[in-house]
Amino acid sequence: MHKKKKINGNSVKPLDTLAKFAKLEFSEGEKAAAAAYPFLATNYYLGLIGNDLRNDPVYRQCFPDRRELIRHKNLSTDPLCEEKQMPVPGLIHRYRDRIVLLVTNRCAVHCRFCFRKRKWKTGIANQDISDEYLQEAFKYIRRHERIKEVLISGGDPLMLETSRLKEIIDSLSKLKNIDVIRIGSRMPVVLPCRIDTRLVKMLSEVPGLWFLTHFNHPAELTDESAKACSMLTKAGIPVLNQTVLLKGINDDASVLEELFRGLARLQVKPHYLFHVDPAEGNAHFRTGVAKGLEIMEELRPRLSSICTPVFAVDLPEGGGKVPLQPDYRLGKKYLGINGRKILYP
Ligand code: SF4
């Protein structure tokens, strides 16, 4: 388990305070990136950063980088066209049977690779979903009986008070067509103390609830994050993990093997490994799909299916998720793995 440095409390620090704390000097490019996409992190998460600051996987996930300002015609502020797939403000309806409900644009940490950076970039106010929009969303779900599943997302939904979250979840649970409620949160990774007994009790009482979290690197597997996950699993809440493949952070089979094994040990199922979406501000994190496939091929003989996530890309223009696999079929009769070509009877 990664040993984290002790830092007082879990409050959030502005960039200048942090610069003093870490004795960092920021370049003009880094300051410009932070001006476009504000820096935000918890003291807990900053405490995971090791001595080799600028190469540290946690540092690189939360500190500004001048390359966030690269603009290119293939990059978009809304690469998955979510805003166009919102019949009701805050409700994304892309797939037939499920919707995403964005309940806040607030997060505990601003992840530099986030594909929803447009929601928290400079100039955008902190906002939680209003009662009016929630009622519209509930009406929409009721009207569309084929919707069976809701993903509560944001921002980070656990930025809401537990009582507010309970109101939303209770209302969703009462909708007859809803079988499954998913809640997507990075809190076990960036602020594990948010997973407290009151929250866990509330979530454990919701039928059909799944918890989706987002670990990207084994350095994020700490005693605290393990406790947060085990509080959820011991309460009977299934926990899945989504990882984003990040250039220079986790684009290495050994790093991911350690992460996925560590998660499975905590009974957290590695669910998806996502290729970075072509969002403005994220180009420098993109590995290319071929790199992801190469890593998956390397991991195949090293990890059981419990430890292995599905590698996927989200298609632009709201096309949806597409799972990708290395090509094991070599001609009509042969299968190949690890450079071997084997005749399949
Ligand atoms: S917590 Fe989630 S929504 Fe918030 S910045 Fe990180 S990835 Fe984006």
Short mmCIF file of N, CA, C and O in Angstrom, two decimals, residues 297 327-328 330 334-343:
data_model
loop_
_atom_site.label_atom_id
_atom_site.label_comp_id
_atom_site.label_asym_id
_atom_site.label_seq_id
_atom_site.Cartn_x
_atom_site.Cartn_y
_atom_site.Cartn_z
N GLU A 297 -3.18 -6.36 -24.74
CA GLU A 297 -2.63 -7.65 -25.20
C GLU A 297 -1.58 -8.15 -24.20
O GLU A 297 -1.50 -9.33 -23.90
N ASP A 327 -6.55 -7.92 -31.79
CA ASP A 327 -7.05 -8.86 -32.79
C ASP A 327 -6.35 -10.20 -32.61
O ASP A 327 -5.19 -10.37 -32.96
N TYR A 328 -7.09 -11.18 -32.07
CA TYR A 328 -6.49 -12.50 -31.81
C TYR A 328 -6.69 -13.44 -32.99
O TYR A 328 -6.20 -14.55 -33.00
N LEU A 330 -6.00 -14.69 -36.55
CA LEU A 330 -5.01 -14.55 -37.61
C LEU A 330 -5.42 -15.46 -38.76
O LEU A 330 -5.19 -16.66 -38.72
N TYR A 334 -6.11 -19.68 -37.48
CA TYR A 334 -5.10 -19.42 -36.46
C TYR A 334 -5.52 -18.32 -35.51
O TYR A 334 -6.15 -17.34 -35.89
N LEU A 335 -5.14 -18.52 -34.25
CA LEU A 335 -5.31 -17.47 -33.26
C LEU A 335 -3.91 -17.09 -32.79
O LEU A 335 -3.01 -17.93 -32.75
N GLY A 336 -3.75 -15.85 -32.41
CA GLY A 336 -2.42 -15.42 -32.00
C GLY A 336 -2.43 -14.72 -30.66
O GLY A 336 -3.36 -13.99 -30.34
N ILE A 337 -1.42 -14.98 -29.85
CA ILE A 337 -1.27 -14.24 -28.60
C ILE A 337 0.21 -14.20 -28.24
O ILE A 337 0.93 -15.19 -28.44
N ASN A 338 0.64 -13.07 -27.75
CA ASN A 338 2.03 -12.90 -27.34
C ASN A 338 3.03 -13.30 -28.42
O ASN A 338 4.00 -14.00 -28.15
N GLY A 339 2.74 -12.95 -29.65
CA GLY A 339 3.65 -13.24 -30.75
C GLY A 339 3.58 -14.68 -31.23
O GLY A 339 4.27 -15.08 -32.16
N ARG A 340 2.74 -15.54 -30.63
CA ARG A 340 2.62 -16.94 -31.08
C ARG A 340 1.42 -17.08 -31.99
O ARG A 340 0.39 -16.42 -31.80
N LYS A 341 1.56 -17.99 -32.98
CA LYS A 341 0.45 -18.25 -33.90
C LYS A 341 0.04 -19.70 -33.67
O LYS A 341 0.86 -20.62 -33.81
N ILE A 342 -1.21 -19.93 -33.25
CA ILE A 342 -1.61 -21.29 -32.84
C ILE A 342 -2.79 -21.73 -33.68
O ILE A 342 -3.79 -21.00 -33.84
N LEU A 343 -2.69 -22.98 -34.21
CA LEU A 343 -3.77 -23.54 -35.02
C LEU A 343 -4.94 -23.89 -34.12
O LEU A 343 -4.78 -24.58 -33.12
#
